[in-house]
Tab-separated table of C-alpha atoms and ligand atoms in Angstrom:
chain	number	residue	atom	x	y	z
J	21	MET	CA	0.000	0.000	0.000
J	22	SER	CA	1.367	3.457	-0.904
J	23	SER	CA	1.634	5.700	2.098
J	24	PHE	CA	1.700	9.511	2.206
J	25	GLN	CA	2.370	12.086	4.874
J	26	ILE	CA	-0.135	14.956	4.704
J	27	CYS	CA	0.363	18.112	6.743
J	28	LEU	CA	-2.967	19.737	7.655
J	29	LEU	CA	-3.079	23.432	8.502
J	30	PRO	CA	-6.730	23.990	9.511
J	31	GLY	CA	-6.209	27.671	10.409
J	32	ASP	CA	-9.079	29.934	11.399
J	33	GLY	CA	-12.808	30.535	11.008
J	34	ILE	CA	-14.316	27.960	8.655
J	35	GLY	CA	-10.792	26.628	7.918
J	36	PRO	CA	-11.006	23.774	10.481
J	37	GLU	CA	-14.594	22.972	9.393
J	38	VAL	CA	-13.694	22.438	5.736
J	39	THR	CA	-10.338	20.805	6.549
J	40	ALA	CA	-12.156	18.100	8.522
J	41	VAL	CA	-14.219	17.323	5.413
J	42	ALA	CA	-11.149	17.272	3.149
J	43	ARG	CA	-9.525	14.774	5.510
J	44	GLN	CA	-12.647	12.595	5.540
J	45	ALA	CA	-12.722	12.708	1.726
J	46	LEU	CA	-9.053	11.707	1.468
J	47	GLU	CA	-9.614	8.849	3.887
J	48	ALA	CA	-12.536	7.580	1.806
J	49	VAL	CA	-10.471	7.741	-1.397
J	50	GLY	CA	-7.600	6.034	0.399
J	51	ALA	CA	-9.831	3.173	1.538
J	52	VAL	CA	-11.021	2.569	-2.016
J	53	HIS	CA	-7.772	3.132	-3.885
J	54	GLY	CA	-5.378	1.342	-1.523
J	55	LEU	CA	-3.666	4.483	-0.268
J	56	SER	CA	-2.738	5.255	3.273
J	57	PHE	CA	-2.512	8.808	4.565
J	58	ALA	CA	-0.777	9.820	7.760
J	59	PHE	CA	-2.109	13.219	8.796
J	60	THR	CA	-0.241	15.657	10.985
J	61	GLU	CA	-1.896	18.872	12.129
J	62	ALA	CA	0.075	22.031	12.778
J	63	ALA	CA	-0.796	25.460	14.158
J	64	PHE	CA	-1.066	28.172	11.524
J	65	GLY	CA	-2.476	31.659	11.069
J	66	GLY	CA	-4.489	33.271	13.861
J	67	ALA	CA	-4.644	30.007	15.801
J	68	ALA	CA	-0.825	29.965	15.822
J	69	ILE	CA	-0.675	33.624	16.892
J	70	ASP	CA	-2.848	32.702	19.870
J	71	ALA	CA	-0.839	29.600	20.764
J	72	HIS	CA	2.709	30.652	19.822
J	73	ALA	CA	2.620	34.399	19.072
J	74	ASP	CA	3.650	33.586	15.498
J	75	PRO	CA	1.386	32.870	12.461
J	76	LEU	CA	4.009	30.514	11.009
J	77	PRO	CA	5.915	28.836	13.864
J	78	ALA	CA	9.186	27.110	12.955
J	79	ALA	CA	7.692	23.722	13.899
J	80	THR	CA	4.801	24.291	11.461
J	81	LEU	CA	7.143	25.192	8.621
J	82	GLU	CA	9.184	22.076	9.385
J	83	ALA	CA	6.044	19.895	9.420
J	84	ALA	CA	5.039	21.384	6.055
J	85	ARG	CA	8.475	20.990	4.473
J	86	THR	CA	8.794	17.352	5.430
J	87	ALA	CA	5.294	16.310	4.297
J	88	ASP	CA	4.391	14.890	0.883
J	89	ALA	CA	1.676	17.534	0.534
J	90	VAL	CA	0.228	20.353	2.603
J	91	PHE	CA	-3.479	21.125	2.944
J	92	LEU	CA	-4.617	24.507	4.234
J	93	GLY	CA	-8.126	25.495	5.374
J	94	ALA	CA	-8.033	29.293	5.639
J	95	VAL	CA	-6.493	31.948	7.849
J	96	GLY	CA	-7.463	35.342	9.199
J	97	GLY	CA	-10.312	37.048	10.957
J	98	PRO	CA	-11.274	40.253	12.733
J	99	LYS	CA	-9.689	39.077	16.002
J	100	TRP	CA	-6.219	39.411	14.482
J	101	ASP	CA	-6.752	42.414	12.245
J	102	VAL	CA	-4.909	44.607	14.743
J	103	ALA	CA	-2.266	42.064	15.714
J	104	PRO	CA	1.288	43.202	14.974
J	105	LYS	CA	1.806	39.985	13.015
J	106	ARG	CA	-1.193	39.106	10.882
J	107	PRO	CA	-2.327	35.549	10.050
J	108	GLU	CA	-2.054	36.405	6.343
J	109	ALA	CA	1.663	37.095	6.805
J	110	GLY	CA	2.025	33.441	7.816
J	111	LEU	CA	0.430	32.335	4.563
J	112	LEU	CA	2.669	34.570	2.454
J	113	GLY	CA	5.670	33.340	4.438
J	114	LEU	CA	4.712	29.704	3.842
J	115	ARG	CA	4.243	30.200	0.087
J	116	LYS	CA	7.592	31.964	-0.156
J	117	ALA	CA	9.442	29.473	2.052
J	118	LEU	CA	8.179	26.526	-0.017
J	119	GLY	CA	8.947	28.337	-3.305
J	120	LEU	CA	5.341	28.027	-4.502
J	121	TYR	CA	5.332	30.548	-7.321
J	122	ALA	CA	2.527	28.942	-9.350
J	123	ASN	CA	-1.039	29.092	-8.077
J	124	ILE	CA	-3.456	27.111	-10.210
J	125	ARG	CA	-7.139	27.973	-9.789
J	126	PRO	CA	-9.542	26.049	-12.048
J	127	VAL	CA	-12.995	27.552	-12.495
J	128	LYS	CA	-15.560	25.212	-13.967
J	129	LEU	CA	-19.302	25.445	-13.934
J	130	ARG	CA	-20.167	21.969	-12.682
J	131	PRO	CA	-23.039	20.251	-14.498
J	132	GLY	CA	-26.432	21.015	-12.973
J	133	LEU	CA	-25.290	24.209	-11.253
J	134	GLU	CA	-26.059	26.549	-14.162
J	135	ASP	CA	-29.037	28.045	-12.329
J	136	LEU	CA	-26.936	28.842	-9.259
J	137	SER	CA	-24.529	31.091	-11.106
J	138	PRO	CA	-25.426	34.759	-10.660
J	139	LEU	CA	-24.681	35.075	-14.373
J	140	LYS	CA	-27.525	34.324	-16.734
J	141	PRO	CA	-27.320	30.607	-17.533
J	142	GLU	CA	-26.647	31.312	-21.219
J	143	ARG	CA	-23.648	33.464	-20.299
J	144	ALA	CA	-22.296	31.065	-17.667
J	145	ALA	CA	-22.768	27.989	-19.869
J	146	GLY	CA	-19.545	26.358	-21.000
J	147	ALA	CA	-17.315	28.261	-18.566
J	148	ASP	CA	-14.227	26.131	-17.956
J	149	LEU	CA	-11.036	28.041	-17.362
J	150	VAL	CA	-7.855	27.947	-15.322
J	151	ILE	CA	-6.314	30.965	-13.675
J	152	VAL	CA	-2.536	30.652	-13.431
J	153	ARG	CA	-1.545	33.201	-10.832
J	154	GLU	CA	2.045	34.186	-10.053
J	155	LEU	CA	2.269	33.724	-6.277
J	156	THR	CA	5.609	34.844	-4.849
J	157	GLY	CA	6.276	38.214	-6.483
J	158	GLY	CA	4.725	41.571	-7.307
J	159	LEU	CA	3.117	43.927	-4.828
J	160	TYR	CA	2.721	41.217	-2.209
J	161	PHE	CA	6.457	40.818	-1.736
J	162	GLY	CA	7.905	44.203	-2.771
J	163	GLU	CA	9.504	46.723	-0.450
J	164	LYS	CA	7.015	48.152	2.062
J	165	ARG	CA	6.952	51.264	4.189
J	166	GLU	CA	4.103	52.031	6.492
J	167	GLY	CA	3.780	55.310	8.376
J	168	GLU	CA	0.946	57.249	9.967
J	169	ASP	CA	0.508	59.629	7.037
J	170	ALA	CA	2.135	57.826	4.131
J	171	ALA	CA	2.687	54.264	2.986
J	172	PHE	CA	4.444	52.527	0.121
J	173	ASP	CA	4.143	49.127	-1.577
J	174	GLY	CA	6.758	48.379	-4.213
J	175	CYS	CA	6.018	46.117	-7.177
J	176	ASP	CA	8.922	44.157	-8.637
J	177	TYR	CA	9.112	41.447	-11.243
J	178	SER	CA	12.209	39.965	-12.844
J	179	ALA	CA	12.169	38.403	-16.306
J	180	ALA	CA	13.067	35.059	-14.694
J	181	GLU	CA	10.004	35.205	-12.441
J	182	VAL	CA	7.753	35.919	-15.421
J	183	GLU	CA	9.386	33.179	-17.491
J	184	ARG	CA	8.838	30.387	-14.993
J	185	ILE	CA	5.146	31.131	-14.408
J	186	THR	CA	4.610	31.530	-18.156
J	187	GLU	CA	6.137	28.096	-18.716
J	188	ILE	CA	3.642	26.614	-16.251
J	189	ALA	CA	0.726	28.356	-17.975
J	190	PHE	CA	1.909	27.124	-21.386
J	191	GLN	CA	2.257	23.552	-20.130
J	192	ILE	CA	-1.287	23.638	-18.754
J	193	ALA	CA	-2.590	25.217	-21.965
J	194	ALA	CA	-0.866	22.590	-24.099
J	195	ARG	CA	-2.942	19.922	-22.320
J	196	ARG	CA	-6.097	21.972	-23.005
J	197	SER	CA	-6.993	24.096	-26.032
J	198	GLY	CA	-3.660	25.924	-26.184
J	199	ARG	CA	-5.318	29.315	-25.708
J	200	VAL	CA	-3.590	31.589	-23.198
J	201	THR	CA	-4.824	35.042	-22.217
J	202	SER	CA	-2.120	37.019	-20.475
J	203	VAL	CA	-3.667	39.693	-18.270
J	204	ASP	CA	-1.701	42.811	-17.334
J	205	LYS	CA	-1.890	46.587	-17.066
J	206	ALA	CA	0.767	47.357	-19.678
J	207	ASN	CA	-0.793	50.723	-20.485
J	208	VAL	CA	0.283	51.974	-17.054
J	209	LEU	CA	2.697	49.659	-15.224
J	210	ALA	CA	6.365	49.051	-16.044
J	211	THR	CA	6.183	45.560	-14.515
J	212	SER	CA	3.284	44.786	-16.864
J	213	ARG	CA	5.285	45.909	-19.901
J	214	LEU	CA	8.095	43.561	-18.838
J	215	TRP	CA	5.480	40.838	-18.288
J	216	ARG	CA	4.056	41.323	-21.791
J	217	ARG	CA	7.485	41.320	-23.451
J	218	VAL	CA	8.575	38.135	-21.718
J	219	VAL	CA	5.310	36.266	-22.345
J	220	THR	CA	5.329	37.313	-26.023
J	221	ARG	CA	8.947	36.177	-26.448
J	222	LEU	CA	8.264	32.784	-24.872
J	223	ALA	CA	5.226	32.199	-27.085
J	224	ALA	CA	7.185	32.847	-30.285
J	225	GLY	CA	7.623	29.642	-32.248
J	226	ARG	CA	5.329	27.670	-29.917
J	227	GLU	CA	2.754	26.454	-32.386
J	228	GLU	CA	0.655	24.789	-29.725
J	229	ILE	CA	0.095	28.124	-27.943
J	230	ALA	CA	-2.380	30.789	-29.099
J	231	LEU	CA	-1.578	33.844	-27.012
J	232	ASP	CA	-3.429	37.074	-26.551
J	233	HIS	CA	-3.023	39.965	-24.127
J	234	VAL	CA	-5.878	41.699	-22.331
J	235	LEU	CA	-5.712	44.631	-19.929
J	236	VAL	CA	-6.904	43.688	-16.458
J	237	ASP	CA	-9.847	46.097	-16.330
J	238	ALA	CA	-11.214	44.759	-19.608
J	239	ALA	CA	-10.515	41.192	-18.462
J	240	ALA	CA	-12.616	41.772	-15.319
J	241	MET	CA	-15.513	42.761	-17.534
J	242	ALA	CA	-15.059	39.973	-20.069
J	243	LEU	CA	-14.942	37.360	-17.303
J	244	VAL	CA	-18.560	37.996	-16.403
J	245	THR	CA	-19.834	38.769	-19.900
J	246	ARG	CA	-18.210	35.948	-21.876
J	247	PRO	CA	-16.495	33.577	-19.413
J	248	ALA	CA	-16.559	30.661	-21.844
J	249	SER	CA	-14.216	32.538	-24.184
J	250	PHE	CA	-11.312	32.063	-21.729
J	251	ASP	CA	-9.218	28.959	-21.344
J	252	VAL	CA	-5.955	29.673	-19.494
J	253	ILE	CA	-5.559	33.078	-17.850
J	254	LEU	CA	-1.965	33.914	-16.990
J	255	THR	CA	-1.487	36.816	-14.638
J	256	GLU	CA	0.497	38.396	-11.822
J	257	ASN	CA	-0.103	37.978	-8.126
J	258	LEU	CA	-2.604	40.724	-7.229
J	259	PHE	CA	-4.595	40.580	-10.479
J	260	GLY	CA	-4.871	36.797	-10.079
J	261	ASP	CA	-6.156	37.167	-6.533
J	262	ILE	CA	-8.877	39.591	-7.567
J	263	LEU	CA	-9.886	37.903	-10.812
J	264	SER	CA	-10.164	34.484	-9.187
J	265	ASP	CA	-12.702	35.655	-6.599
J	266	GLU	CA	-14.611	37.332	-9.416
J	267	ALA	CA	-14.453	34.204	-11.566
J	268	SER	CA	-15.585	32.013	-8.673
J	269	VAL	CA	-19.124	33.351	-8.880
J	270	ILE	CA	-19.434	31.957	-12.383
J	271	ALA	CA	-19.255	28.490	-10.840
J	272	GLY	CA	-22.016	29.294	-8.341
J	273	SER	CA	-20.055	30.113	-5.185
J	274	ILE	CA	-16.566	30.905	-3.974
J	275	GLY	CA	-17.115	27.952	-1.660
J	276	LEU	CA	-16.672	25.536	-4.574
J	277	LEU	CA	-13.236	26.486	-5.854
J	278	GLY	CA	-9.979	24.766	-5.004
J	279	SER	CA	-6.391	25.602	-5.785
J	280	ALA	CA	-2.915	24.157	-5.996
J	281	SER	CA	0.250	26.117	-5.270
J	282	LEU	CA	3.238	24.493	-6.918
J	283	GLY	CA	6.745	25.144	-8.175
J	284	GLY	CA	9.041	24.437	-5.236
J	285	ASP	CA	11.378	21.455	-4.763
J	286	GLY	CA	9.276	20.204	-1.866
J	287	PRO	CA	5.568	19.634	-1.306
J	288	GLY	CA	2.752	21.568	-2.942
J	289	LEU	CA	0.152	23.494	-0.944
J	290	PHE	CA	-3.533	22.870	-1.601
J	291	GLU	CA	-6.211	25.241	-0.377
J	292	PRO	CA	-9.691	26.463	-1.251
J	293	ILE	CA	-9.536	29.980	-2.676
J	294	HIS	CA	-11.959	31.360	-0.091
J	295	GLY	CA	-11.000	32.853	3.251
J	296	SER	CA	-11.990	32.133	6.835
J	297	ALA	CA	-15.539	33.518	6.289
J	298	PRO	CA	-15.962	35.000	9.783
J	299	ASP	CA	-19.620	35.761	9.002
J	300	ILE	CA	-20.542	32.056	8.918
J	301	ALA	CA	-17.759	30.474	11.007
J	302	GLY	CA	-18.827	28.100	13.775
J	303	GLN	CA	-22.263	27.425	12.292
J	304	GLY	CA	-21.345	24.257	10.405
J	305	VAL	CA	-22.754	25.626	7.149
J	306	ALA	CA	-19.612	26.394	5.115
J	307	ASN	CA	-19.512	24.816	1.689
J	308	PRO	CA	-16.676	22.266	1.790
J	309	GLY	CA	-16.676	21.887	-2.017
J	310	GLY	CA	-13.587	24.053	-2.490
J	311	ALA	CA	-11.747	22.061	0.153
J	312	ILE	CA	-12.764	18.806	-1.550
J	313	ALA	CA	-11.702	20.153	-4.954
J	314	SER	CA	-8.373	21.142	-3.381
J	315	ALA	CA	-7.988	17.644	-1.936
J	316	ALA	CA	-8.567	16.256	-5.447
J	317	MET	CA	-5.809	18.541	-6.741
J	318	LEU	CA	-3.585	17.375	-3.864
J	319	LEU	CA	-4.028	13.806	-5.083
J	320	ARG	CA	-3.490	14.625	-8.763
J	321	ASP	CA	-0.989	17.490	-8.807
J	322	GLY	CA	0.664	16.906	-5.442
J	323	LEU	CA	0.996	13.125	-5.316
J	324	GLY	CA	0.551	12.168	-8.990
J	325	LEU	CA	-2.510	10.043	-8.115
J	326	HIS	CA	-4.645	10.974	-11.104
J	327	GLU	CA	-7.206	8.216	-10.835
J	328	ALA	CA	-7.805	8.905	-7.137
J	329	GLY	CA	-8.042	12.669	-7.748
J	330	ASP	CA	-10.521	12.200	-10.582
J	331	ALA	CA	-12.574	9.840	-8.396
J	332	LEU	CA	-12.833	12.477	-5.678
J	333	ASP	CA	-13.829	15.172	-8.175
J	334	ALA	CA	-16.476	12.856	-9.604
J	335	ALA	CA	-17.800	12.205	-6.084
J	336	LEU	CA	-18.203	15.949	-5.526
J	337	ASP	CA	-20.083	16.197	-8.825
J	338	ALA	CA	-22.274	13.276	-7.766
J	339	ALA	CA	-23.166	14.836	-4.405
J	340	LEU	CA	-24.028	18.117	-6.100
J	341	SER	CA	-26.110	16.441	-8.767
J	342	ASP	CA	-27.954	14.555	-6.022
J	343	GLY	CA	-29.106	18.010	-4.955
J	344	LEU	CA	-26.873	18.644	-1.944
J	345	ARG	CA	-26.777	22.402	-1.442
J	346	THR	CA	-25.185	24.340	1.393
J	347	PRO	CA	-26.741	27.772	2.098
J	348	ASP	CA	-24.368	29.610	-0.269
J	349	LEU	CA	-25.924	27.461	-3.033
J	350	GLY	CA	-29.437	28.215	-1.818
J	351	GLY	CA	-29.968	25.033	0.191
J	352	GLY	CA	-30.094	23.904	3.800
J	353	ALA	CA	-27.354	21.248	3.846
J	354	LYS	CA	-24.654	21.424	6.492
J	355	THR	CA	-20.927	21.146	5.920
J	356	ALA	CA	-20.991	17.659	7.457
J	357	ASP	CA	-23.916	16.524	5.224
J	358	MET	CA	-21.908	17.415	2.169
J	359	GLY	CA	-18.807	15.707	3.587
J	360	ARG	CA	-20.749	12.528	4.278
J	361	ALA	CA	-22.369	12.574	0.832
J	362	VAL	CA	-19.023	12.939	-0.934
J	363	ALA	CA	-17.403	10.185	1.126
J	364	GLU	CA	-20.383	7.908	0.382
J	365	ALA	CA	-20.175	8.736	-3.330
J	366	VAL	CA	-16.491	7.744	-3.311
J	367	LEU	CA	-17.316	4.395	-1.719
J	368	LYS	CA	-20.311	3.817	-3.997
J	369	ALA	CA	-18.288	4.424	-7.162
J	370	ALA	CA	-15.689	1.822	-6.153
X	12	NAD	P1	-13.970	35.150	2.532
X	12	NAD	O1	-13.598	34.381	1.335
X	12	NAD	O2	-13.591	34.574	3.842
X	12	NAD	O3	-15.542	35.422	2.535
X	12	NAD	C1	-16.202	36.164	1.523
X	12	NAD	C2	-17.693	35.790	1.482
X	12	NAD	O4	-17.799	34.472	0.915
X	12	NAD	C3	-18.340	35.713	2.869
X	12	NAD	O5	-19.660	36.167	2.778
X	12	NAD	C4	-18.318	34.247	3.203
X	12	NAD	O6	-19.345	33.803	4.068
X	12	NAD	C5	-18.449	33.603	1.815
X	12	NAD	N1	-17.742	32.308	1.782
X	12	NAD	C6	-16.406	32.109	1.708
X	12	NAD	N2	-16.128	30.804	1.729
X	12	NAD	C7	-17.306	30.155	1.822
X	12	NAD	C8	-17.667	28.782	1.883
X	12	NAD	N3	-16.747	27.797	1.851
X	12	NAD	N4	-18.990	28.470	1.960
X	12	NAD	C9	-19.924	29.430	1.983
X	12	NAD	N5	-19.644	30.750	1.914
X	12	NAD	C10	-18.352	31.113	1.836
X	12	NAD	O7	-13.319	36.611	2.373
X	12	NAD	P2	-13.238	37.821	3.446
X	12	NAD	O8	-14.450	37.855	4.280
X	12	NAD	O9	-12.840	38.982	2.660
X	12	NAD	O10	-11.996	37.436	4.345
X	12	NAD	C11	-12.107	36.897	5.667
X	12	NAD	C12	-10.707	36.589	6.175
X	12	NAD	O11	-10.140	35.530	5.426
X	12	NAD	C13	-9.734	37.761	6.056
X	12	NAD	O12	-8.968	37.792	7.236
X	12	NAD	C14	-8.877	37.410	4.869
X	12	NAD	O13	-7.580	37.946	4.933
X	12	NAD	C15	-8.838	35.902	4.967
X	12	NAD	N6	-8.571	35.194	3.717
X	12	NAD	C16	-7.798	34.084	3.827
X	12	NAD	C17	-7.567	33.297	2.705
X	12	NAD	C18	-6.726	32.066	2.860
X	12	NAD	O14	-6.456	31.654	3.965
X	12	NAD	N7	-6.297	31.447	1.797
X	12	NAD	C19	-8.163	33.631	1.499
X	12	NAD	C20	-8.977	34.765	1.423
X	12	NAD	C21	-9.184	35.546	2.550
X	13	IPM	C1	-5.912	34.080	-1.316
X	13	IPM	C2	-5.984	35.096	-0.200
X	13	IPM	C3	-4.574	35.521	0.188
X	13	IPM	C4	-3.948	36.219	-1.017
X	13	IPM	C5	-4.462	36.417	1.440
X	13	IPM	C6	-5.182	35.842	2.613
X	13	IPM	C7	-3.030	36.684	1.787
X	13	IPM	O1	-6.781	36.185	-0.545
X	13	IPM	O2	-5.267	33.042	-1.141
X	13	IPM	O3	-6.549	34.293	-2.345
X	13	IPM	O4	-4.201	37.418	-1.239
X	13	IPM	O5	-3.197	35.555	-1.728
X	14	MN	MN1	-7.869	35.878	-2.401
């Protein structure tokens, strides 16, 4: 039996609630596919500030580094918004420390959910895209100065940083339609002009890649007017963050989207794209779909277990097509109901 070490970072708010479901889903897949998972839990984010005065304690980073894959729930919340060290700083530190420069965020309108998209069904229909977000550069990691009356956030990109994320986007596109939309703000930003030059140069002579460039403001509009026209969206850190929350509504709810952060020599990090949702935390009503989708990516992209990952994705589809709906999807199902339904669907499909 193949055995894998999974580091769980439940975090804050709904993070622990959806992490518990992801773990249950992985255990169900393991039982069916002959895989054994050893889970270790480590303190992270606000919970780690409370316990260790540090959002990313050294022991947590060590547990993450030495695992085969890392699963994160979510971090942050109003309790820590005034803390000198914020939970979010722990997340940025973890991404940087593990070298995870490529954040992959698939957005797909799952069959049967067309009516739940806030977009008109005819606009949402056929949406199936992947946002490839640069994750360790740009405004997030530039020089910062913060004073009472003035503040500064620097935005840096090197050609090498743009090249490596572009290569990832091209590889993903080559397995799909080959269409890549690079999103920037080249009419204003120097880093975007560098971005556009590098992406254009790398696409030259690549017959499998059909590249176009769209300014980020226009891309934000096009995403909700003609989402099905996109396939792979390649973009920098902040634009990718914003566009992925926007794109999530196409699929019905932010609670359904998962992500993989890859690129380092060590383990990948898998996390739903949503946050800690303080407004619904503790009620047991969070949609665990994004956590389950992230667990499926952990299997496929983190451990190379494609069949197991596809089985988990199919189980999520099955639970949704059976009509399971958490409140964000207009229903009354609880987080645990959805978790149970997905685990049962995994076992039933075996
Ligand atoms: P959020 O994503 O937590 O919530 C936005 C809205 O979406 C809320 O109304 C929430 O109830 C809803 N929502 C989110 N996930 C849901 C789910 N699984 N099921 C049902 N509804 C869901 O964003 P926010 O409120 O802006 O941020 C809250 C905190 O989370 C902040 O501290 C922020 O920094 C942090 N955050 C963390 C991550 C992460 O850990 N990866 C990501 C985004 C935001
Ligand atoms: C995300 C989140 C994070 C980001 C925050 C919490 C640092 O919004 O993962 O999308 O901006 O990357
Ligand atoms: Mn975000």
